[in-house]
């Protein structure tokens, strides 16, 4: 990730629109009399508030500290001048917009970043906070109100402190380290693990059973196979610098700002980077399963939608790109391949795979409207779920336990008991089952997140979206800096 991210001034680090933007009220309705006279709409505006001396001093202290705590800047911004009150007001509005709705403009978003923060003009709220002398309380209400965001905020503070203390030592390359090993590399491993894991003893040159457990804990934090042996992937994860982890946390905090201020309490979330699906009931996780998400080049988009139905025994209407790049070449190489695998040609060009055991969609397809033609589905290819690297689809999300999810979502519909669902699957006919209560679904990209106990977890940035986001924020901030001069 670019090291210049967030090394910007308070005036330039944040939102793309002018801080002093006026807020338009609805046009007044004026009765018409004969002859009709066109009356221009009356626009009410909210003026920039006037700070007291005490409020200016408060803001000069509050803004830099809040910007650091909320991950809006990598290093402490320069001191602010309490005498420049109008500048302080504009900095406060920039901060408010950035922490509440993110730092990107509409044209900064990639198409497959299908989440957009709600529109937000901070001026009316800030003016009211100044009038009531409740600036600190208003600031406290602005960040995303989620435990996931709060966990990242706490993790940011911790990893900033680690980085400020010198980070952690880089582990030297060499033979795999496993139970029974000894020597200087084992000592270095202990010291490295202890920085993130307080239960690791820093003394001892032997790779004992407790160190095996510590390595496994680290591997789980990084989404790796918990073998207890330090090989290539584990070594690489341990050698990611602490400053890079700080930036990674900051990027994920930014993506939280793109979500609505209140998530539905009943919802499905897919962490695309970790390839995991979680079902929430009343805001509590009630089901989790492994998933297979899009491989780099066939990225699963970020989006929000609503699952409205489940297709049992779905046929697969093959996207043209997959048919052209993969299936037609297989038919050419091995004539009869398409017929053997249940495909038929429609209108001379399109391919469709019939429902059944061979279908790439398996026995269940979970439908939700979106601009990317992706969905959740079953799959006959089960081996990938045993892997700790599960980015292998064309963009849709394959599910480890689709039958369990179908039973849960159709619960309460007397026509679709678990027995009725199983019977429909066995019969083989294609049937659409409407959900008695549609459920929200969110496809999200979390490469850093906190466990319930506050432990930070990290994943690779498989799509490079952390780095891309950092570059876009830096470019946007640089333009703002020029405009502020």
Coordinates of N, CA, C and O in Angstrom, one line a residue, residues 73-208:
X73 N -6.0 9.5 9.0 CA -4.6 9.9 8.7 C -3.6 9.0 9.3 O -3.8 8.4 10.4
X74 N -2.5 8.7 8.6 CA -1.5 7.7 9.0 C -0.7 8.3 10.1 O -0.3 7.6 11.0
X75 N -0.3 9.6 10.0 CA 0.5 10.2 11.0 C -0.3 11.4 11.6 O -1.2 11.9 11.0
X76 N 0.2 11.9 12.7 CA -0.5 13.0 13.4 C -0.5 14.2 12.5 O 0.6 14.6 12.0
X77 N -1.7 14.8 12.2 CA -1.7 16.1 11.4 C -1.0 17.2 12.2 O -0.9 17.2 13.4
X78 N -0.6 18.3 11.4 CA 0.0 19.4 12.1 C -1.0 20.1 13.0 O -2.2 20.0 12.8
X79 N -0.5 20.8 14.0 CA -1.4 21.6 14.9 C -2.3 22.5 14.2 O -1.9 23.1 13.1
X80 N -3.5 22.7 14.7 CA -4.4 23.7 14.1 C -4.4 25.0 14.8 O -4.1 25.1 16.0
X81 N -4.7 26.1 14.1 CA -4.7 27.4 14.6 C -6.1 27.8 15.1 O -7.0 27.9 14.3
X82 N -6.2 27.9 16.4 CA -7.5 28.3 17.0 C -8.0 29.6 16.5 O -9.2 29.9 16.6
X83 N -7.1 30.5 16.1 CA -7.5 31.8 15.6 C -8.1 31.8 14.3 O -8.9 32.7 13.9
X84 N -7.8 30.8 13.5 CA -8.4 30.7 12.1 C -9.8 30.0 12.2 O -9.9 28.8 11.8
X85 N -10.8 30.7 12.6 CA -12.1 30.0 13.0 C -12.8 29.5 11.8 O -13.4 28.5 11.8
X86 N -12.8 30.3 10.7 CA -13.5 29.8 9.5 C -12.8 28.5 8.9 O -13.5 27.6 8.5
X87 N -11.5 28.5 9.0 CA -10.8 27.3 8.5 C -11.1 26.2 9.4 O -11.2 25.0 9.0
X88 N -11.2 26.4 10.7 CA -11.6 25.3 11.7 C -12.9 24.8 11.3 O -13.1 23.5 11.4
X89 N -13.9 25.6 11.0 CA -15.2 25.2 10.7 C -15.2 24.3 9.5 O -15.8 23.2 9.4
X90 N -14.5 24.7 8.4 CA -14.4 23.9 7.2 C -13.7 22.6 7.5 O -14.0 21.5 6.9
X91 N -12.6 22.6 8.3 CA -11.9 21.4 8.6 C -12.9 20.4 9.4 O -12.9 19.2 9.2
X92 N -13.7 21.0 10.3 CA -14.6 20.2 11.0 C -15.7 19.5 10.1 O -16.0 18.4 10.3
X93 N -16.1 20.3 9.1 CA -17.1 19.7 8.2 C -16.5 18.6 7.3 O -17.1 17.6 7.0
X94 N -15.2 18.9 6.9 CA -14.5 17.9 6.1 C -14.3 16.6 6.9 O -14.5 15.5 6.4
X95 N -13.9 16.7 8.2 CA -13.8 15.6 9.1 C -15.1 14.8 9.2 O -15.1 13.6 9.1
X96 N -16.2 15.6 9.5 CA -17.5 14.9 9.7 C -17.9 14.1 8.5 O -18.4 13.0 8.6
X97 N -17.7 14.7 7.3 CA -18.1 14.0 6.1 C -17.3 12.8 5.9 O -17.8 11.7 5.5
X98 N -16.0 12.9 6.1 CA -15.1 11.8 5.9 C -15.4 10.6 6.8 O -15.4 9.4 6.4
X99 N -15.6 10.9 8.1 CA -15.8 9.8 9.1 C -17.1 9.2 9.0 O -17.4 8.0 9.4
X100 N -18.1 9.9 8.5 CA -19.5 9.4 8.4 C -19.8 8.7 7.1 O -20.5 7.8 7.0
X101 N -19.2 9.2 6.0 CA -19.6 8.7 4.6 C -18.4 8.4 3.8 O -18.5 8.2 2.6
X102 N -17.2 8.5 4.3 CA -16.0 8.1 3.5 C -15.4 9.3 2.8 O -15.9 10.4 2.8
X103 N -14.3 9.0 2.2 CA -13.5 10.1 1.5 C -13.5 10.0 0.0 O -12.8 10.8 -0.6
X104 N -14.3 9.2 -0.6 CA -14.3 9.1 -2.0 C -15.5 9.8 -2.6 O -16.5 9.9 -2.0
X105 N -15.3 10.3 -3.8 CA -16.4 10.9 -4.6 C -17.0 9.7 -5.5 O -16.4 8.7 -5.6
X106 N -18.1 10.0 -6.0 CA -18.8 8.9 -6.8 C -17.9 8.4 -7.9 O -17.9 7.2 -8.1
X107 N -17.2 9.2 -8.6 CA -16.4 8.8 -9.7 C -15.1 8.1 -9.2 O -14.3 7.6 -10.1
X108 N -14.8 8.0 -7.9 CA -13.7 7.3 -7.4 C -14.0 5.8 -7.3 O -13.1 5.0 -7.2
X109 N -15.2 5.4 -7.2 CA -15.6 4.0 -7.0 C -15.5 3.2 -8.3 O -15.9 3.6 -9.3
X110 N -14.9 2.0 -8.1 CA -14.9 1.1 -9.2 C -16.3 0.5 -9.4 O -17.1 0.5 -8.4
X111 N -16.6 0.0 -10.5 CA -17.9 -0.5 -10.8 C -18.2 -1.7 -9.8 O -19.3 -1.8 -9.3
X112 N -17.2 -2.6 -9.6 CA -17.5 -3.7 -8.7 C -17.4 -3.4 -7.2 O -17.6 -4.2 -6.4
X113 N -17.2 -2.1 -6.9 CA -17.4 -1.6 -5.5 C -18.9 -1.1 -5.5 O -19.1 0.0 -5.4
X114 N -19.8 -2.1 -5.4 CA -21.2 -1.8 -5.6 C -21.9 -1.2 -4.4 O -23.1 -1.2 -4.3
X115 N -21.1 -0.8 -3.4 CA -21.7 -0.1 -2.2 C -21.4 1.4 -2.3 O -20.4 1.8 -2.8
X116 N -22.4 2.1 -1.9 CA -22.2 3.6 -1.9 C -22.7 4.2 -0.6 O -23.8 3.8 -0.1
X117 N -21.9 5.1 0.0 CA -22.4 5.7 1.3 C -23.6 6.5 1.0 O -23.7 7.1 -0.1
X118 N -24.5 6.7 2.0 CA -25.6 7.6 1.8 C -25.1 9.0 1.7 O -24.1 9.4 2.2
X119 N -25.9 9.8 1.0 CA -25.6 11.2 0.9 C -25.6 11.9 2.3 O -26.4 11.5 3.2
X120 N -24.7 12.7 2.5 CA -24.5 13.3 3.9 C -24.0 14.7 3.8 O -22.9 15.0 3.2
X121 N -24.8 15.7 4.3 CA -24.3 17.1 4.4 C -24.1 17.4 5.9 O -25.1 17.5 6.6
X122 N -22.9 17.6 6.4 CA -22.7 17.8 7.8 C -23.1 19.2 8.3 O -23.2 19.4 9.5
X123 N -23.3 20.1 7.4 CA -23.4 21.5 7.8 C -24.6 21.7 8.8 O -24.4 22.4 9.9
X124 N -25.8 21.3 8.5 CA -26.9 21.5 9.4 C -26.7 21.0 10.8 O -26.9 21.6 11.8
X125 N -26.2 19.7 10.9 CA -25.9 19.1 12.2 C -24.8 19.8 12.9 O -24.9 19.9 14.2
X126 N -23.7 20.2 12.2 CA -22.7 20.9 12.9 C -23.1 22.2 13.4 O -22.8 22.7 14.5
X127 N -23.9 23.0 12.6 CA -24.4 24.3 13.0 C -25.2 24.1 14.3 O -25.1 24.9 15.2
X128 N -26.0 23.1 14.3 CA -26.9 22.8 15.5 C -26.0 22.5 16.7 O -26.3 22.9 17.8
X129 N -24.9 21.7 16.5 CA -24.0 21.3 17.6 C -23.3 22.5 18.1 O -23.1 22.7 19.4
X130 N -22.9 23.5 17.3 CA -22.3 24.7 17.7 C -23.2 25.5 18.5 O -22.9 26.1 19.6
X131 N -24.5 25.6 18.0 CA -25.5 26.4 18.7 C -25.8 25.9 20.1 O -25.9 26.7 21.1
X132 N -25.8 24.6 20.2 CA -26.1 24.0 21.5 C -24.8 23.7 22.3 O -24.9 23.2 23.4
X133 N -23.7 24.0 21.8 CA -22.4 23.8 22.4 C -22.2 22.3 22.8 O -21.8 21.9 23.9
X134 N -22.5 21.4 21.7 CA -22.4 20.0 21.9 C -21.5 19.4 20.8 O -21.8 18.4 20.2
X135 N -20.4 20.1 20.5 CA -19.6 19.7 19.4 C -19.0 18.3 19.6 O -19.1 17.4 18.7
X136 N -18.5 18.0 20.8 CA -17.8 16.7 21.0 C -18.9 15.6 20.9 O -18.6 14.5 20.4
X137 N -20.1 15.8 21.5 CA -21.1 14.8 21.4 C -21.5 14.5 20.0 O -21.8 13.4 19.6
X138 N -21.6 15.6 19.2 CA -22.0 15.4 17.8 C -20.9 14.6 17.0 O -21.3 13.7 16.2
X139 N -19.7 15.0 17.2 CA -18.6 14.2 16.6 C -18.7 12.7 17.0 O -18.4 11.9 16.1
X140 N -19.0 12.4 18.2 CA -19.0 11.0 18.7 C -20.1 10.3 18.0 O -20.1 9.0 17.9
X141 N -21.2 10.9 17.5 CA -22.3 10.3 16.8 C -22.0 9.9 15.3 O -22.8 9.3 14.7
X142 N -20.9 10.4 14.8 CA -20.7 10.3 13.4 C -20.1 9.0 12.8 O -20.5 8.6 11.8
X143 N -19.2 8.3 13.5 CA -18.6 7.1 12.9 C -19.7 6.0 12.8 O -20.7 6.0 13.4
X144 N -19.4 5.0 11.9 CA -20.3 3.9 11.7 C -20.6 3.2 13.1 O -19.7 2.9 13.9
X145 N -21.9 3.0 13.4 CA -22.3 2.5 14.7 C -22.3 1.0 14.8 O -23.3 0.3 15.1
X146 N -21.2 0.4 14.4 CA -21.1 -1.1 14.4 C -20.0 -1.6 15.2 O -18.9 -1.0 15.3
X147 N -20.2 -2.8 15.8 CA -19.2 -3.4 16.6 C -18.0 -3.7 15.8 O -16.8 -3.7 16.2
X148 N -18.2 -4.1 14.5 CA -17.1 -4.4 13.6 C -16.2 -3.2 13.4 O -14.9 -3.4 13.3
X149 N -16.7 -2.0 13.3 CA -16.0 -0.8 13.1 C -15.2 -0.5 14.4 O -14.0 -0.1 14.4
X150 N -15.9 -0.6 15.5 CA -15.3 -0.4 16.8 C -14.1 -1.3 17.1 O -13.1 -0.9 17.6
X151 N -14.2 -2.6 16.6 CA -13.1 -3.5 16.8 C -11.9 -3.1 16.0 O -10.8 -3.2 16.5
X152 N -12.1 -2.6 14.8 CA -11.0 -2.1 14.0 C -10.4 -0.8 14.6 O -9.2 -0.7 14.6
X153 N -11.2 0.0 15.1 CA -10.7 1.2 15.8 C -9.8 0.9 16.9 O -8.7 1.5 17.1
X154 N -10.2 -0.1 17.7 CA -9.4 -0.5 18.9 C -8.1 -1.2 18.3 O -7.0 -1.0 18.9
X155 N -8.2 -2.0 17.3 CA -7.1 -2.6 16.7 C -6.1 -1.6 16.1 O -4.9 -1.8 16.2
X156 N -6.7 -0.5 15.5 CA -5.8 0.5 14.9 C -4.9 1.1 16.0 O -3.7 1.3 15.8
X157 N -5.5 1.4 17.1 CA -4.8 2.0 18.2 C -3.6 1.1 18.7 O -2.5 1.5 18.9
X158 N -4.0 -0.2 18.8 CA -3.0 -1.2 19.2 C -1.8 -1.3 18.2 O -0.7 -1.3 18.6
X159 N -2.2 -1.5 16.9 CA -1.1 -1.7 15.9 C -0.3 -0.4 15.7 O 0.8 -0.5 15.3
X160 N -0.9 0.7 15.8 CA -0.2 2.0 15.8 C 0.9 2.0 16.9 O 2.0 2.4 16.6
X161 N 0.5 1.6 18.1 CA 1.4 1.5 19.2 C 2.6 0.6 18.9 O 3.7 0.8 19.2
X162 N 2.2 -0.6 18.3 CA 3.3 -1.6 17.9 C 4.2 -1.0 16.9 O 5.5 -1.1 17.0
X163 N 3.7 -0.3 15.9 CA 4.5 0.3 14.9 C 5.4 1.4 15.5 O 6.6 1.5 15.1
X164 N 4.8 2.2 16.4 CA 5.6 3.3 17.0 C 6.7 2.7 17.8 O 7.8 3.4 18.0
X165 N 6.5 1.5 18.3 CA 7.6 0.9 19.2 C 8.6 0.1 18.4 O 9.4 -0.6 18.9
X166 N 8.5 0.2 17.1 CA 9.5 -0.4 16.2 C 9.0 -1.6 15.5 O 9.7 -2.3 14.7
X167 N 7.7 -1.9 15.6 CA 7.1 -3.1 14.9 C 7.6 -4.4 15.5 O 7.8 -4.6 16.7
X168 N 7.9 -5.3 14.6 CA 8.4 -6.6 15.0 C 9.5 -7.1 14.1 O 9.7 -6.6 13.0
X169 N 10.4 -8.0 14.6 CA 11.5 -8.4 13.8 C 11.1 -9.2 12.6 O 10.1 -9.9 12.6
X170 N 11.9 -9.0 11.5 CA 11.7 -9.8 10.3 C 12.3 -11.2 10.5 O 13.5 -11.3 10.9
X171 N 11.5 -12.3 10.2 CA 12.1 -13.6 10.4 C 12.9 -14.0 9.2 O 12.4 -13.8 8.1
X172 N 14.0 -14.6 9.4 CA 14.9 -15.0 8.3 C 14.4 -16.2 7.6 O 13.7 -17.1 8.2
X173 N 14.6 -16.3 6.3 CA 14.2 -17.4 5.6 C 15.1 -18.6 6.0 O 16.2 -18.4 6.5
X174 N 14.6 -19.8 5.7 CA 15.3 -21.0 6.1 C 14.4 -22.2 6.0 O 13.3 -22.1 5.5
X175 N 14.9 -23.3 6.5 CA 14.0 -24.5 6.5 C 12.8 -24.3 7.3 O 12.7 -23.5 8.2
X176 N 11.7 -25.1 7.0 CA 10.5 -25.0 7.8 C 10.8 -25.2 9.3 O 11.6 -26.1 9.7
X177 N 10.1 -24.5 10.1 CA 10.3 -24.6 11.6 C 9.1 -25.4 12.1 O 7.9 -25.1 11.9
X178 N 9.4 -26.5 12.8 CA 8.4 -27.4 13.3 C 8.7 -27.9 14.7 O 9.8 -27.6 15.2
X179 N 7.8 -28.6 15.3 CA 8.0 -29.1 16.7 C 9.4 -29.8 16.8 O 9.7 -30.6 15.9
X180 N 10.2 -29.5 17.8 CA 11.5 -30.1 18.0 C 12.6 -29.3 17.5 O 13.8 -29.5 17.9
X181 N 12.3 -28.3 16.7 CA 13.4 -27.4 16.1 C 14.0 -26.6 17.3 O 13.4 -26.4 18.3
X182 N 15.2 -26.1 17.1 CA 15.8 -25.3 18.1 C 16.8 -24.3 17.5 O 17.2 -24.5 16.3
X183 N 17.2 -23.3 18.2 CA 18.2 -22.4 17.7 C 17.7 -21.0 17.7 O 16.6 -20.6 18.2
X184 N 18.5 -20.1 17.0 CA 18.2 -18.7 17.0 C 16.9 -18.3 16.3 O 16.2 -17.4 16.7
X185 N 16.6 -19.1 15.2 CA 15.4 -18.8 14.5 C 14.1 -19.1 15.3 O 13.1 -18.4 15.2
X186 N 14.2 -20.0 16.2 CA 13.1 -20.3 17.1 C 12.9 -19.2 18.1 O 11.8 -18.7 18.4
X187 N 14.0 -18.7 18.6 CA 14.0 -17.5 19.6 C 13.4 -16.3 18.9 O 12.5 -15.6 19.4
X188 N 13.8 -16.1 17.6 CA 13.2 -15.0 16.9 C 11.7 -15.2 16.6 O 10.9 -14.2 16.7
X189 N 11.3 -16.4 16.4 CA 9.9 -16.7 16.1 C 9.1 -16.4 17.4 O 8.0 -15.8 17.3
X190 N 9.6 -16.8 18.5 CA 8.9 -16.5 19.8 C 8.7 -15.0 20.0 O 7.6 -14.5 20.3
X191 N 9.8 -14.2 19.7 CA 9.7 -12.8 19.9 C 8.8 -12.1 19.0 O 8.0 -11.2 19.3
X192 N 8.7 -12.7 17.7 CA 7.8 -12.1 16.7 C 6.3 -12.4 17.2 O 5.5 -11.5 17.2
X193 N 6.0 -13.6 17.5 CA 4.7 -14.0 17.9 C 4.2 -13.3 19.2 O 3.0 -12.9 19.3
X194 N 5.1 -13.0 20.1 CA 4.7 -12.4 21.4 C 4.3 -11.0 21.2 O 3.5 -10.4 22.0
X195 N 4.6 -10.3 20.1 CA 4.2 -8.9 19.9 C 2.7 -8.9 19.7 O 2.0 -8.0 20.2
X196 N 2.1 -9.9 19.1 CA 0.7 -9.9 18.8 C -0.1 -10.8 19.8 O -1.3 -10.8 19.9
X197 N 0.6 -11.7 20.5 CA 0.0 -12.8 21.3 C 0.7 -12.7 22.7 O 1.8 -13.2 22.9
X198 N 0.0 -12.2 23.7 CA 0.6 -12.0 25.0 C 0.8 -13.4 25.7 O 1.5 -13.4 26.7
X199 N 0.2 -14.4 25.2 CA 0.4 -15.7 25.9 C 1.7 -16.5 25.4 O 1.9 -17.6 25.8
X200 N 2.5 -15.9 24.5 CA 3.7 -16.5 24.0 C 4.9 -16.1 24.9 O 5.1 -14.9 25.2
X201 N 5.6 -17.1 25.4 CA 6.8 -16.9 26.2 C 7.9 -16.5 25.2 O 8.1 -17.1 24.2
X202 N 8.6 -15.4 25.6 CA 9.7 -14.9 24.7 C 11.0 -15.6 24.9 O 12.0 -15.3 24.1
X203 N 11.1 -16.4 25.9 CA 12.4 -17.1 26.2 C 12.3 -18.6 25.8 O 11.2 -19.1 25.9
X204 N 13.4 -19.2 25.4 CA 13.4 -20.6 25.1 C 13.8 -20.8 23.6 O 13.2 -20.2 22.7
X205 N 14.8 -21.6 23.4 CA 15.3 -21.9 22.0 C 14.7 -23.1 21.4 O 15.1 -23.5 20.3
X206 N 13.7 -23.7 22.1 CA 13.2 -25.0 21.6 C 11.7 -24.8 21.1 O 10.9 -24.1 21.7
X207 N 11.4 -25.4 20.0 CA 10.1 -25.3 19.4 C 9.2 -26.4 20.1 O 9.2 -27.6 19.7
X208 N 8.6 -26.0 21.2 CA 7.9 -27.0 22.1 C 6.4 -27.0 21.7 O 5.9 -26.3 20.8

